[in-house]
Short mmCIF file of C-alpha atoms and ligand atoms in Angstrom, two decimals:
data_model
loop_
_atom_site.label_atom_id
_atom_site.label_comp_id
_atom_site.label_asym_id
_atom_site.label_seq_id
_atom_site.Cartn_x
_atom_site.Cartn_y
_atom_site.Cartn_z
CA MET L 1 91.01 127.67 118.27
CA LYS L 2 94.17 127.47 120.82
CA LEU L 3 95.24 123.91 120.68
CA SER L 4 98.41 121.54 121.64
CA VAL L 5 100.01 118.61 120.86
CA ILE L 6 102.09 116.39 122.88
CA GLY L 7 104.40 114.14 120.98
CA CYS L 8 105.92 114.98 117.69
CA GLY L 9 106.39 112.23 115.90
CA TYR L 10 104.49 110.38 112.72
CA LEU L 11 101.66 110.46 113.72
CA GLY L 12 102.10 113.89 116.51
CA ALA L 13 103.58 115.93 113.51
CA VAL L 14 101.27 115.99 111.34
CA HIS L 15 98.89 116.66 113.43
CA ALA L 16 99.93 120.31 114.34
CA ALA L 17 100.65 120.77 111.00
CA ALA L 18 97.78 119.92 109.95
CA MET L 19 95.70 121.15 112.40
CA ALA L 20 97.20 124.94 112.04
CA SER L 21 96.15 124.25 108.13
CA ILE L 22 92.96 124.90 108.70
CA GLY L 23 93.42 128.23 110.89
CA HIS L 24 94.09 126.60 114.94
CA GLU L 25 97.18 128.08 116.73
CA VAL L 26 99.04 125.26 117.69
CA VAL L 27 101.91 124.82 119.57
CA GLY L 28 103.57 121.24 120.00
CA ILE L 29 105.01 119.16 122.37
CA ASP L 30 108.21 117.09 122.44
CA VAL L 31 110.70 115.90 124.82
CA ASP L 32 112.89 115.65 121.68
CA ASP L 33 114.69 118.56 121.38
CA ARG L 34 116.97 117.44 117.77
CA LYS L 35 112.67 117.07 116.63
CA VAL L 36 111.95 119.87 118.27
CA ALA L 37 114.97 122.23 116.64
CA SER L 38 114.45 120.17 113.13
CA LEU L 39 110.21 121.53 113.55
CA SER L 40 111.05 124.47 114.74
CA SER L 41 113.67 125.53 111.61
CA GLY L 42 111.04 124.17 109.45
CA VAL L 43 112.94 120.70 108.41
CA ALA L 44 110.38 118.10 108.11
CA PRO L 45 112.26 115.07 110.65
CA PHE L 46 110.64 112.55 108.31
CA PHE L 47 109.33 111.62 104.90
CA GLU L 48 105.54 112.24 104.12
CA PRO L 49 104.42 114.36 101.83
CA GLY L 50 102.65 117.69 101.95
CA LEU L 51 104.33 118.24 105.66
CA GLN L 52 107.06 119.94 104.60
CA GLU L 53 104.56 122.51 102.71
CA ILE L 54 102.19 122.38 105.87
CA LEU L 55 104.39 122.56 107.65
CA THR L 56 106.50 126.16 105.86
CA ALA L 57 103.14 127.37 105.79
CA GLY L 58 101.85 127.00 109.66
CA LEU L 59 105.42 128.85 110.69
CA ALA L 60 105.50 131.57 108.26
CA SER L 61 101.38 132.19 109.47
CA GLY L 62 102.61 132.56 113.15
CA ASN L 63 99.61 129.63 113.56
CA LEU L 64 102.08 127.08 114.41
CA ARG L 65 105.41 126.44 117.07
CA PHE L 66 107.06 124.12 118.32
CA THR L 67 108.54 123.57 121.36
CA THR L 68 110.91 121.17 124.42
CA ASP L 69 108.69 122.85 127.43
CA ILE L 70 105.80 120.89 127.83
CA SER L 71 104.47 124.62 130.53
CA GLU L 72 103.85 126.05 126.70
CA ALA L 73 100.61 123.60 126.93
CA ARG L 74 99.03 126.56 129.36
CA GLY L 75 95.98 129.16 127.45
CA ALA L 76 95.29 126.11 124.74
CA GLU L 77 92.00 124.72 124.84
CA VAL L 78 92.42 121.42 123.73
CA HIS L 79 95.36 119.08 124.74
CA PHE L 80 96.16 116.52 121.89
CA ILE L 81 98.53 113.54 122.39
CA GLY L 82 99.96 112.10 120.42
CA VAL L 83 102.51 109.99 121.65
CA GLY L 84 103.94 106.70 120.95
CA THR L 85 102.87 103.54 122.56
CA PRO L 86 105.39 101.32 121.59
CA GLN L 87 105.21 97.50 121.78
CA GLN L 88 106.79 96.40 125.39
CA LYS L 89 111.00 95.59 124.84
CA ASP L 90 110.11 92.42 127.21
CA GLY L 91 107.00 90.68 126.13
CA HIS L 92 103.79 91.51 123.78
CA ALA L 93 101.77 94.49 125.62
CA ALA L 94 101.84 97.95 124.71
CA ASP L 95 104.64 100.13 126.85
CA LEU L 96 102.39 103.24 127.54
CA THR L 97 105.43 105.25 129.03
CA PHE L 98 105.15 107.98 127.54
CA VAL L 99 101.51 108.23 126.99
CA ASN L 100 102.28 108.48 131.49
CA ALA L 101 104.97 111.49 130.89
CA ALA L 102 103.62 112.83 129.25
CA VAL L 103 99.78 113.30 131.04
CA ASP L 104 101.59 114.34 134.18
CA GLY L 105 103.73 116.81 132.59
CA LEU L 106 100.67 117.96 131.25
CA LEU L 107 98.63 118.06 134.66
CA PRO L 108 100.23 120.93 136.22
CA HIS L 109 99.29 122.94 133.33
CA LEU L 110 95.78 122.24 132.58
CA ALA L 111 92.98 124.36 133.73
CA ALA L 112 89.60 124.29 134.26
CA GLY L 113 87.02 123.73 131.26
CA ASP L 114 90.11 121.88 128.85
CA VAL L 115 89.13 118.32 127.05
CA VAL L 116 92.48 116.53 126.99
CA ALA L 117 92.54 114.26 123.64
CA GLY L 118 93.57 111.37 124.37
CA LYS L 119 94.99 110.30 120.06
CA SER L 120 97.22 108.10 120.59
CA THR L 121 96.60 103.96 120.86
CA VAL L 122 96.01 102.35 124.53
CA PRO L 123 94.44 99.31 125.04
CA VAL L 124 90.90 99.53 126.38
CA GLY L 125 91.21 101.17 129.76
CA THR L 126 93.76 102.81 129.40
CA ALA L 127 91.25 106.21 129.40
CA ALA L 128 89.39 105.17 132.15
CA ALA L 129 92.64 104.45 134.54
CA LEU L 130 93.96 108.02 133.58
CA SER L 131 90.84 110.50 133.55
CA PRO L 132 90.38 110.54 136.88
CA ARG L 133 94.05 112.49 137.63
CA ILE L 134 92.18 115.35 134.56
CA GLU L 135 88.99 115.46 136.00
CA ALA L 136 90.25 116.26 139.55
CA ALA L 137 91.99 119.22 137.49
CA GLY L 138 88.99 120.17 135.70
CA ALA L 139 90.26 119.15 132.54
CA VAL L 140 87.58 116.47 130.74
CA LEU L 141 89.27 113.20 128.66
CA VAL L 142 88.54 112.47 125.95
CA TRP L 143 89.74 109.80 123.24
CA ASN L 144 89.55 110.48 120.00
CA PRO L 145 91.59 107.93 117.82
CA GLU L 146 94.09 108.26 114.75
CA PHE L 147 93.96 106.49 111.20
CA LEU L 148 96.17 107.94 109.59
CA ARG L 149 97.80 105.59 107.27
CA GLU L 150 101.28 107.03 106.88
CA GLY L 151 102.18 108.42 103.32
CA PHE L 152 98.50 109.81 103.47
CA ALA L 153 98.70 111.38 106.53
CA VAL L 154 98.44 114.66 106.07
CA THR L 155 95.16 114.28 103.33
CA ASP L 156 93.84 111.77 106.33
CA THR L 157 94.15 114.03 108.43
CA VAL L 158 92.73 117.66 107.24
CA ASP L 159 89.38 114.62 105.64
CA PRO L 160 89.27 112.21 107.58
CA ASP L 161 86.56 109.60 106.68
CA ARG L 162 85.52 109.33 109.99
CA LEU L 163 85.80 111.02 113.33
CA VAL L 164 85.38 109.12 116.71
CA VAL L 165 85.34 110.56 120.03
CA GLY L 166 84.72 109.17 123.27
CA ILE L 167 83.91 110.45 126.37
CA ASP L 168 82.34 109.70 129.93
CA ALA L 169 78.41 111.41 129.42
CA ASN L 170 78.35 111.40 133.02
CA ALA L 171 82.27 113.22 133.60
CA THR L 172 81.30 117.44 134.55
CA GLY L 173 81.87 119.51 130.71
CA ALA L 174 81.22 116.11 128.81
CA GLU L 175 79.12 118.54 126.41
CA PRO L 176 81.54 121.65 125.73
CA ALA L 177 84.63 119.05 125.53
CA ILE L 178 82.89 117.02 122.39
CA GLU L 179 81.98 120.68 120.59
CA LYS L 180 84.90 122.08 121.57
CA ILE L 181 86.61 118.83 119.65
CA ARG L 182 83.42 119.25 116.93
CA SER L 183 85.25 122.73 116.88
CA VAL L 184 88.78 121.22 116.13
CA TYR L 185 87.38 119.07 113.36
CA ARG L 186 85.08 121.77 111.86
CA PRO L 187 85.86 121.84 107.47
CA ALA L 188 86.11 118.36 108.22
CA VAL L 189 82.32 117.96 110.35
CA ALA L 190 81.12 120.84 107.65
CA LYS L 191 82.22 118.40 104.76
CA GLY L 192 80.24 115.88 105.67
CA THR L 193 82.67 113.31 107.56
CA PRO L 194 81.33 110.67 110.30
CA PHE L 195 81.04 112.70 113.87
CA ILE L 196 80.72 109.42 116.72
CA VAL L 197 80.23 110.26 120.14
CA THR L 198 80.87 106.93 122.39
CA ASP L 199 82.05 106.23 125.03
CA LEU L 200 85.86 105.85 126.04
CA ALA L 201 86.09 101.63 126.20
CA THR L 202 84.46 102.22 122.56
CA ALA L 203 86.59 104.67 121.07
CA GLU L 204 89.68 102.72 122.26
CA LEU L 205 88.38 99.19 120.86
CA VAL L 206 86.78 100.90 117.76
CA LYS L 207 91.08 101.91 116.45
CA VAL L 208 92.86 98.62 117.59
CA ALA L 209 89.67 96.54 115.81
CA ALA L 210 90.52 98.91 112.65
CA ASN L 211 94.04 97.60 112.52
CA ALA L 212 93.10 93.82 113.35
CA PHE L 213 91.12 93.69 110.77
CA LEU L 214 92.65 95.04 108.42
CA ALA L 215 95.86 92.58 109.44
CA THR L 216 93.70 90.22 109.36
CA LYS L 217 93.06 90.47 105.80
CA ILE L 218 96.37 91.21 104.70
CA SER L 219 96.08 87.56 106.29
CA PHE L 220 93.90 85.97 105.11
CA ILE L 221 95.17 86.88 101.63
CA ASN L 222 98.16 85.75 102.10
CA ALA L 223 96.86 82.40 103.87
CA MET L 224 95.53 81.83 100.84
CA ALA L 225 99.16 82.22 99.41
CA GLU L 226 100.14 79.87 100.94
CA ILE L 227 97.72 77.08 99.96
CA ALA L 228 97.84 78.63 96.45
CA GLU L 229 101.54 77.43 96.21
CA VAL L 230 100.73 74.51 96.86
CA THR L 231 98.18 73.90 94.47
CA GLY L 232 99.64 76.27 91.40
CA ALA L 233 97.42 78.56 91.93
CA ASP L 234 97.16 82.05 91.23
CA VAL L 235 96.49 84.06 94.81
CA THR L 236 96.76 87.89 92.84
CA GLN L 237 93.51 86.05 90.11
CA LEU L 238 91.79 84.68 93.49
CA ALA L 239 91.54 88.23 95.29
CA ASP L 240 90.52 89.85 92.38
CA ALA L 241 87.91 87.34 91.60
CA ILE L 242 86.85 87.98 95.47
CA GLY L 243 87.25 91.05 95.64
CA HIS L 244 84.32 91.93 92.81
CA ASP L 245 82.48 90.73 96.50
CA VAL L 246 81.52 94.59 97.39
CA ARG L 247 81.02 92.07 101.21
CA ILE L 248 84.83 91.18 101.00
CA GLY L 249 86.95 94.49 98.54
CA ARG L 250 89.72 94.69 96.72
CA ARG L 251 91.07 96.96 98.89
CA PHE L 252 94.65 95.52 101.76
CA LEU L 253 93.76 92.00 100.49
CA GLY L 254 97.50 92.56 98.66
CA ALA L 255 99.57 89.36 99.00
CA GLY L 256 102.97 89.02 99.24
CA ILE L 257 105.96 89.97 102.40
CA GLY L 258 103.42 91.16 104.52
CA PHE L 259 102.16 93.42 106.51
CA GLY L 260 104.52 95.63 108.94
CA GLY L 261 105.16 99.98 110.70
CA GLY L 262 104.99 100.59 114.03
CA CYS L 263 101.29 100.33 114.24
CA LEU L 264 99.92 96.85 112.83
CA PRO L 265 102.58 94.85 113.85
CA LYS L 266 102.14 96.22 117.67
CA ASP L 267 98.34 96.45 117.49
CA ILE L 268 97.68 93.19 116.80
CA ARG L 269 100.15 91.80 120.09
CA ALA L 270 98.93 94.51 122.39
CA PHE L 271 95.23 93.63 122.05
CA ALA L 272 95.92 90.02 121.92
CA ALA L 273 97.91 90.47 125.35
CA ARG L 274 95.77 93.20 126.43
CA ALA L 275 92.38 90.20 125.81
CA GLU L 276 94.01 88.43 128.44
CA GLU L 277 94.69 90.66 130.83
CA LEU L 278 90.82 90.88 131.23
CA GLY L 279 90.09 87.54 130.69
CA ARG L 280 89.09 86.72 127.31
CA ARG L 281 92.15 84.95 125.72
CA ASP L 282 90.69 83.33 123.41
CA SER L 283 88.14 85.55 121.85
CA VAL L 284 91.61 87.29 119.69
CA GLY L 285 93.70 84.27 119.78
CA PHE L 286 92.98 84.15 116.64
CA LEU L 287 95.53 87.45 116.12
CA ARG L 288 98.15 85.62 117.06
CA GLU L 289 97.55 83.50 113.79
CA VAL L 290 97.11 86.37 111.96
CA ASP L 291 100.54 87.32 112.65
CA ALA L 292 102.22 83.44 111.94
CA ILE L 293 101.15 83.87 109.41
CA ASN L 294 102.75 87.40 108.37
CA LEU L 295 106.13 86.40 110.05
CA ARG L 296 105.74 83.48 107.69
CA ARG L 297 106.00 85.57 104.79
CA ARG L 298 109.12 87.34 104.83
CA GLU L 299 111.36 83.60 105.08
CA ARG L 300 109.24 82.65 102.40
CA ALA L 301 110.31 85.21 100.52
CA ALA L 302 113.94 84.40 101.23
CA ALA L 303 113.34 81.03 100.52
CA LEU L 304 112.18 81.75 97.13
CA VAL L 305 115.51 83.81 96.19
CA VAL L 306 117.52 81.18 97.61
CA ASP L 307 115.66 78.35 95.49
CA ALA L 308 115.50 80.72 92.26
CA LEU L 309 118.63 80.69 91.78
CA GLY L 310 119.43 77.64 92.95
CA GLY L 311 119.78 76.31 96.28
CA SER L 312 122.11 78.77 97.83
CA VAL L 313 122.37 82.49 98.04
CA VAL L 314 125.61 82.45 99.36
CA GLY L 315 127.89 84.51 97.63
CA LYS L 316 124.93 85.69 95.18
CA ARG L 317 124.22 89.24 95.14
CA VAL L 318 121.04 90.24 95.31
CA THR L 319 119.23 93.33 95.69
CA VAL L 320 116.71 94.89 97.88
CA LEU L 321 114.43 97.40 95.94
CA GLY L 322 112.64 98.73 98.88
CA ALA L 323 113.41 99.83 103.51
CA ALA L 324 110.72 101.66 104.29
CA PHE L 325 108.20 99.01 105.07
CA LYS L 326 104.81 100.81 102.40
CA PRO L 327 106.15 103.03 99.71
CA TYR L 328 105.44 107.04 100.60
CA SER L 329 107.00 106.53 103.40
CA ASP L 330 110.76 106.34 105.48
CA ASP L 331 109.81 104.60 108.45
CA ILE L 332 111.22 101.71 108.68
CA ARG L 333 110.04 100.36 112.03
CA ASP L 334 109.04 96.67 111.67
CA SER L 335 109.67 96.65 108.11
CA PRO L 336 109.12 93.48 106.30
CA ALA L 337 111.76 94.74 103.67
CA LEU L 338 114.22 95.19 105.91
CA ASP L 339 113.91 91.91 107.29
CA VAL L 340 113.91 90.03 104.00
CA ALA L 341 117.40 91.70 103.25
CA VAL L 342 118.91 90.45 106.49
CA ARG L 343 117.58 87.44 105.89
CA LEU L 344 119.13 86.82 102.97
CA ARG L 345 122.44 88.28 103.91
CA GLY L 346 122.23 85.80 107.20
CA LEU L 347 121.58 82.72 104.33
CA GLY L 348 125.05 84.80 103.15
CA ALA L 349 124.33 85.89 100.28
CA ASP L 350 125.54 89.62 99.22
CA VAL L 351 123.38 92.10 99.76
CA THR L 352 122.99 95.42 98.47
CA VAL L 353 119.70 97.90 99.27
CA THR L 354 117.89 100.54 97.33
CA ASP L 355 115.35 102.83 98.23
CA PRO L 356 114.18 106.64 97.88
CA GLN L 357 113.56 108.03 101.54
CA ALA L 358 114.61 105.21 104.12
CA ILE L 359 117.97 104.57 103.53
CA GLU L 360 119.58 106.85 106.67
CA ASN L 361 117.08 105.37 108.46
CA ALA L 362 117.82 101.51 107.29
CA ARG L 363 121.55 102.07 107.33
CA ARG L 364 120.91 102.74 111.61
CA GLN L 365 119.25 100.00 112.16
CA HIS L 366 121.18 97.78 110.27
CA PRO L 367 124.08 98.66 109.54
CA GLN L 368 125.58 95.86 108.50
CA LEU L 369 123.38 96.07 104.99
CA THR L 370 125.29 97.31 102.38
CA TYR L 371 123.54 100.45 100.94
CA VAL L 372 123.13 102.41 97.78
CA GLN L 373 121.29 105.13 96.80
CA ASP L 374 120.98 104.92 92.78
CA ARG L 375 118.11 102.55 91.96
CA ASP L 376 120.25 101.28 88.69
CA ASP L 377 123.71 101.22 90.36
CA ALA L 378 122.03 99.21 93.28
CA LEU L 379 121.55 96.68 90.36
CA ARG L 380 123.86 96.64 88.36
CA ASN L 381 125.97 93.34 88.98
CA ALA L 382 123.08 91.80 90.80
CA ASP L 383 122.65 88.12 90.65
CA ALA L 384 118.53 88.38 91.35
CA VAL L 385 116.62 90.93 92.73
CA ILE L 386 113.71 91.45 94.94
CA ILE L 387 111.42 93.36 95.41
CA VAL L 388 109.86 94.56 98.47
CA THR L 389 108.67 97.93 99.10
CA GLU L 390 106.57 99.46 96.25
CA TRP L 391 107.94 102.58 95.01
CA ASP L 392 106.83 103.49 91.70
CA GLU L 393 109.98 103.71 91.35
CA TYR L 394 110.47 100.09 90.66
CA ARG L 395 107.21 98.54 90.06
CA ARG L 396 106.46 101.16 87.27
CA HIS L 397 109.12 103.57 86.42
CA LEU L 398 111.45 99.93 85.62
CA THR L 399 111.13 97.93 82.87
CA PRO L 400 112.63 95.07 82.68
CA GLU L 401 114.23 95.82 79.46
CA HIS L 402 116.17 98.52 81.60
CA ALA L 403 116.68 96.33 84.36
CA GLY L 404 117.83 93.43 82.41
CA SER L 405 120.16 95.50 80.86
CA LEU L 406 122.44 96.36 84.98
CA VAL L 407 121.77 92.71 85.88
CA ALA L 408 124.06 89.24 85.70
CA GLY L 409 121.36 87.43 86.24
CA ARG L 410 117.60 87.99 85.16
CA VAL L 411 115.73 86.20 88.63
CA ILE L 412 113.01 87.96 90.08
CA ILE L 413 111.48 87.82 93.48
CA ASP L 414 108.39 90.68 93.07
CA GLY L 415 107.42 90.31 96.70
CA ARG L 416 104.59 92.72 96.30
CA ASN L 417 103.05 91.14 93.36
CA CYS L 418 103.20 94.36 91.68
CA LEU L 419 104.58 93.74 88.52
CA ASP L 420 103.30 91.95 85.63
CA ALA L 421 104.08 88.64 85.37
CA VAL L 422 103.75 88.30 81.81
CA ALA L 423 105.92 91.44 80.94
CA TRP L 424 108.95 90.11 83.20
CA ARG L 425 109.02 86.17 80.87
CA ALA L 426 108.99 87.86 77.48
CA ALA L 427 112.08 90.11 78.65
CA GLY L 428 113.64 87.18 79.51
CA TRP L 429 113.42 87.14 83.94
CA SER L 430 112.79 84.33 85.62
CA TYR L 431 109.42 86.33 87.63
CA HIS L 432 108.88 84.04 91.15
CA GLY L 433 106.03 86.07 92.79
CA MET L 434 104.68 84.71 96.33
CA GLY L 435 101.47 82.97 95.57
CA ARG L 436 102.40 82.62 92.60
CA PRO L 437 102.59 79.55 89.79
C1 UGA W 1 98.21 101.35 109.45
C2 UGA W 1 96.17 101.45 108.95
O1 UGA W 1 95.21 101.29 107.28
C3 UGA W 1 96.22 103.06 109.88
O2 UGA W 1 94.68 103.18 109.33
C4 UGA W 1 95.68 103.35 111.08
O3 UGA W 1 96.03 104.68 111.62
C5 UGA W 1 97.35 103.47 111.59
O4 UGA W 1 98.55 102.22 110.86
C6 UGA W 1 98.34 103.96 112.70
O5 UGA W 1 97.91 102.92 113.30
O6 UGA W 1 98.91 104.80 113.41
P1 UGA W 1 100.57 102.06 108.12
O7 UGA W 1 100.50 100.94 109.45
O8 UGA W 1 100.75 103.54 107.41
O9 UGA W 1 98.66 102.46 108.92
O10 UGA W 1 100.51 101.57 106.94
P2 UGA W 1 98.75 100.44 106.45
O11 UGA W 1 98.64 100.51 104.67
O12 UGA W 1 98.03 99.86 106.65
O13 UGA W 1 100.40 98.99 105.71
C7 UGA W 1 100.37 99.49 106.33
C8 UGA W 1 101.48 97.47 105.91
O14 UGA W 1 100.33 96.49 105.06
C9 UGA W 1 102.41 97.87 105.15
O15 UGA W 1 104.10 96.61 105.51
C10 UGA W 1 101.83 97.47 104.01
O16 UGA W 1 102.99 97.17 102.84
C11 UGA W 1 101.28 96.18 104.34
N1 UGA W 1 99.96 95.61 103.19
C12 UGA W 1 99.00 96.64 103.47
C13 UGA W 1 100.47 94.47 103.09
O17 UGA W 1 100.65 93.19 102.40
N2 UGA W 1 99.01 94.14 101.72
C14 UGA W 1 97.99 95.02 101.71
O18 UGA W 1 97.23 94.36 100.89
C15 UGA W 1 97.79 95.81 101.82
#
C-alpha cells in the first residue's frame, strides 16, 4: 500500500521505516529539514536498535523516502500522524500544536476514501474534534495508538502485542477504513495479534491508561522503597516476592530513580489535566501522587550520594554512569539520570557523566556538566560512582574489581538496583541501593 507518515521523530521515523520493511511504499514527512536530510541520506537521526538496518534497506528498495513537502502525501491511501504532543510550556496539558499543524497541512492533499490514522498520544476528545474537517475532505479518521518502547521500537512496531483502532462507526466509509488499517498491519494480523476495533475516545484512552498504569506500577514500588528505607526491608526482594503473583507480575516493579522519557511523565500530567477539564479531577488525582513519588526518587538518589560521602559532596568527584532515560536509547527527554547529575553538581560535586549513546544530546541540554565518552576514563579517580542508566556496559560488563582499580574511593550508589550488592561489597565497595539495606 502507499502510506504517508507525518512526523519523523522517535515514533514516526521508526513507523515509516518499519512499514517499508513489510513491503509498503512509504513517504515520511517532517518540517525539520535536517532530520529529513539525515533520513534521506540513510543516517538514522537518533539511536534505536534495528532502525539503521531497516532505514538502509527501505531506501535501497525504493519503498521509502523522506521529504519536507507535505503535498507528497498525495496519493497515499493511509496517512499516519506521528508528531509529538509535548507538555505545554506553562502547564501540564498536552501541546497539540504539531497535531493541528499536521492535519491542517494534510487536508488540501486528501482524496475521498483516504484514511487519516492518528498515532500521536492525545487528550481524549482530540480525534472527535479533528474528525469533521477530515470527513469534509471525504476522508476517514481513525485513532491507532502506538505502544512501542524506545530501545525495542522496531520489533514493537513490526510485531506489536496488540493493535487498537478507534473509529466513529457511523462515519461514511468506516468499514473500508478499518479494512485498510487491517491490510497495513497484515503480517501482524495474520499472526493472530489482537486487533481491537473501538470508538475514538476509547482508542485515545487506551494509550494514556496504559502509560498511566505503567507509571503507577513504577511509583508503587518506589513508594515501597521509601517504606523499606525506614524499616530496613529490601524492596528488590519485596518486588520478587509479590511479582510471583501472576496478578501482579514482576515487570515494571524495578525500584530506583524512577521513570522519565518523552512519554510517561508528560502523559500522566496531560491525563490529569484532561480529567480536570472533564470535571473528573479526583478520578485520576492519584497520578499527581505517582508523579510526586517519582520526582522524590531523584532527590533521594542525590541524598544517598551525599550520605555515602559523609554528608557533603562539595569538591568530591562523582562519576555518573548513564545519561539516557533508559538503556538502548539516546533519548534524554526528562531523563532521571541527568536530573540526578544536575542535582549533584548543584550540591557542589565535581560531576563527570558518561553514556554509550546519549552524550551528544545530554551536552546540548546540560552543557555545564563534564562528559567523558570512555567508561573507564570517566571512572578514573572518582570518589563515588552512581549508576543511573542500566546499560549492559555498567550492569553486566563492569566488574567491581576492575572499577575498583580505577576509582579513588570504592563508593557505589545503585540508582537502578541492577548490581549484585554481595559481589560489590565483597570487592571492598561501600554499596548503596535504593530501598535496600
Ligand atoms: C513507554 C511505554 O512503556 C510504551 O508502551 C509507550 O508506547 C511509550 O512510553 C510511549 O508512550 O511512546 P518508553 O518511554 O520507551 O515507553 O519507556 P519504558 O520502557 O516504559 O520506561 C519508562 C521509564 O520507566 C524509564 O525511565 C525506565 O527506566 C523506567 N522504569 C521502567 C523504571 O524505573 N522501573 C521499571 O521497572 C521499568
